[in-house]
Backbone as CSV, one residue per row, in Angstrom:
resi,resn,N_x,N_y,N_z,CA_x,CA_y,CA_z,C_x,C_y,C_z
1,UNK,115.070,93.757,-28.001,113.478,94.106,-28.537,112.522,93.426,-27.959
2,UNK,113.193,91.423,-27.847,112.395,90.878,-27.259,112.230,90.735,-25.670
3,UNK,113.124,91.146,-25.038,112.969,91.292,-23.593,111.950,92.376,-23.273
4,UNK,111.875,93.529,-24.116,111.258,94.666,-23.893,109.909,94.493,-24.364
5,UNK,109.562,93.904,-24.974,108.109,93.138,-25.731,107.360,92.186,-24.449
6,UNK,108.643,91.687,-23.968,107.738,90.760,-23.125,107.838,91.282,-21.611
7,UNK,108.325,92.516,-21.472,108.336,93.378,-20.091,109.060,92.735,-18.909
8,UNK,110.348,92.260,-19.530,111.473,91.855,-19.009,112.489,92.596,-18.729
9,UNK,112.689,93.540,-17.655,113.496,94.431,-16.976,114.814,94.216,-17.131
10,UNK,114.964,93.030,-16.635,115.994,92.703,-16.176,116.829,92.084,-17.565
11,UNK,116.160,91.739,-18.702,116.553,91.388,-19.664,116.832,92.495,-20.570
12,UNK,116.335,93.253,-20.342,116.342,94.712,-21.399,117.856,95.437,-20.500
13,UNK,117.876,95.357,-19.464,119.256,95.966,-18.969,120.436,95.289,-19.491
14,UNK,120.455,93.778,-19.669,121.609,93.046,-19.550,122.095,93.292,-21.020
15,UNK,120.606,93.279,-22.218,121.183,93.457,-23.286,121.367,94.735,-23.654
16,UNK,121.262,95.932,-23.218,121.522,97.139,-23.175,123.246,97.272,-23.037
17,UNK,123.298,96.641,-22.031,124.778,96.720,-21.509,125.909,95.767,-22.482
18,UNK,125.017,94.858,-23.032,126.102,94.044,-24.043,126.056,94.542,-24.989
19,UNK,125.305,95.504,-25.487,125.448,96.349,-26.738,126.271,97.304,-26.707
20,UNK,126.360,98.055,-25.533,126.980,99.155,-25.305,128.555,98.571,-25.319
21,UNK,128.697,97.277,-24.399,130.146,96.758,-24.533,130.563,96.712,-25.869
22,UNK,129.887,95.971,-26.548,130.348,95.480,-28.095,130.414,96.762,-28.825
23,UNK,129.852,98.065,-28.763,130.202,99.220,-29.495,131.468,99.770,-29.010
24,UNK,131.713,99.654,-27.821,132.841,100.382,-27.073,134.203,99.637,-27.784
25,UNK,133.715,97.998,-27.543,134.827,97.250,-27.804,135.403,97.586,-29.358
26,UNK,134.278,97.705,-30.196,134.559,98.154,-31.769,135.176,99.638,-31.686
27,UNK,134.725,100.494,-31.137,135.698,101.878,-31.166,136.968,101.711,-30.606
28,UNK,137.091,100.833,-29.715,138.729,100.613,-28.992,139.369,99.946,-30.189
29,UNK,138.764,99.054,-31.110,139.603,98.195,-31.970,140.366,99.068,-33.080
30,UNK,138.893,100.052,-33.378,139.399,101.126,-34.617,140.578,102.077,-34.023
31,UNK,140.031,102.434,-32.616,141.244,103.312,-32.462,142.623,102.758,-32.526
32,UNK,142.692,101.509,-31.745,144.016,100.927,-31.713,144.690,100.641,-33.345
33,UNK,143.819,100.190,-34.042,143.927,99.856,-35.360,144.752,100.993,-36.372
34,UNK,143.726,102.214,-36.254,143.787,102.999,-37.380,144.275,104.542,-36.759
35,UNK,144.058,104.748,-35.718,144.450,106.117,-35.168,146.082,106.295,-34.620
36,UNK,146.642,107.076,-35.292,147.808,107.420,-34.901,148.697,108.516,-35.248
37,UNK,147.897,109.856,-34.364,148.188,110.956,-34.787,149.595,111.335,-34.419
38,UNK,150.298,112.190,-35.291,149.972,112.877,-36.256,150.151,112.587,-37.890
39,UNK,150.368,111.126,-37.765,150.521,110.705,-39.061,149.216,110.163,-39.726
40,UNK,147.887,109.965,-38.616,146.472,109.818,-39.286,145.746,110.998,-38.345
41,UNK,144.412,110.961,-39.245,143.317,111.959,-38.234,143.356,111.402,-36.988
42,UNK,142.621,112.595,-35.934,142.806,111.894,-34.608,141.485,111.515,-34.332
43,UNK,140.521,111.209,-35.302,139.119,110.609,-34.999,138.963,109.530,-36.306
44,UNK,137.938,108.953,-35.844,137.681,107.641,-36.840,136.131,107.587,-36.832
45,UNK,135.464,106.998,-38.026,134.047,106.705,-37.917,133.903,105.302,-37.931
46,UNK,132.838,104.883,-36.988,132.428,103.649,-36.549,131.068,103.697,-37.447
47,UNK,130.864,102.671,-38.360,129.634,102.440,-39.311,128.727,101.811,-38.614
48,UNK,127.729,102.213,-38.444,126.268,100.989,-37.911,125.388,100.900,-38.865
49,UNK,125.442,99.623,-39.162,124.593,98.987,-40.554,123.116,99.301,-40.513
50,UNK,122.817,99.558,-39.307,121.049,100.204,-39.496,120.752,101.372,-38.779
51,UNK,119.822,101.938,-39.290,119.102,103.204,-38.293,118.891,102.553,-37.190
52,UNK,118.139,101.464,-36.848,117.779,100.913,-35.719,118.861,100.833,-34.725
53,UNK,119.883,100.082,-35.183,120.986,99.925,-33.968,121.726,101.313,-33.824
54,UNK,121.397,102.425,-34.889,121.777,103.684,-34.533,120.861,104.149,-33.470
55,UNK,120.043,104.486,-33.673,119.100,104.985,-32.729,119.063,104.265,-31.557
56,UNK,119.234,103.088,-31.358,119.451,102.194,-29.661,120.694,102.811,-29.287
57,UNK,121.395,102.953,-30.073,122.847,103.887,-29.355,122.634,104.837,-28.799
58,UNK,121.830,105.732,-29.703,121.816,107.298,-29.340,120.771,107.352,-28.049
59,UNK,120.047,106.190,-27.560,119.113,106.416,-26.609,119.646,106.289,-25.205
60,UNK,121.073,105.840,-25.214,121.985,105.729,-23.955,122.174,106.897,-23.656
61,UNK,122.086,107.389,-22.459,122.197,108.667,-21.803,123.740,109.122,-21.794
62,UNK,123.895,110.105,-22.444,125.636,110.623,-22.499,126.648,109.634,-23.027
63,UNK,126.341,108.474,-24.086,126.963,107.517,-24.612,127.689,108.308,-25.595
64,UNK,126.676,108.904,-26.720,127.085,109.520,-27.942,128.271,110.517,-27.859
65,UNK,127.898,111.565,-26.571,128.768,112.732,-26.182,130.070,111.892,-25.900
66,UNK,130.484,110.987,-24.965,131.481,110.326,-24.210,132.304,109.842,-25.451
67,UNK,131.567,109.178,-26.541,132.236,108.288,-27.472,132.975,109.703,-28.520
68,UNK,132.305,110.759,-28.447,132.744,111.766,-29.799,133.874,112.526,-28.878
69,UNK,133.567,112.865,-27.518,134.493,113.236,-26.873,136.022,113.094,-26.408
70,UNK,135.996,111.747,-26.264,137.173,111.119,-25.289,137.562,109.721,-26.204
71,UNK,138.703,109.793,-26.806,139.122,108.846,-27.416,139.686,107.936,-26.511
72,UNK,139.662,107.999,-25.376,140.283,107.089,-24.434,139.104,106.453,-23.615
73,UNK,137.914,106.878,-23.845,136.839,106.234,-23.082,136.675,104.932,-23.220
74,UNK,136.982,104.225,-24.520,136.662,102.973,-24.770,137.878,101.836,-24.818
């Protein structure tokens, strides 16, 4: 948000990339630790502690769909 308020396009790009990489890592960790079909469900839920964080992730084109559809994406 700081980079966006300052008009720093490169800072916004880097921060967004870091956020997406962190979310993907969390998704991989959940998949690796808790998913083991057919002993478990073939899906998991990734909790995001604030609506703002969730909204920021949803703003990324195609990211939500990729996360939902492909368990090997991350």
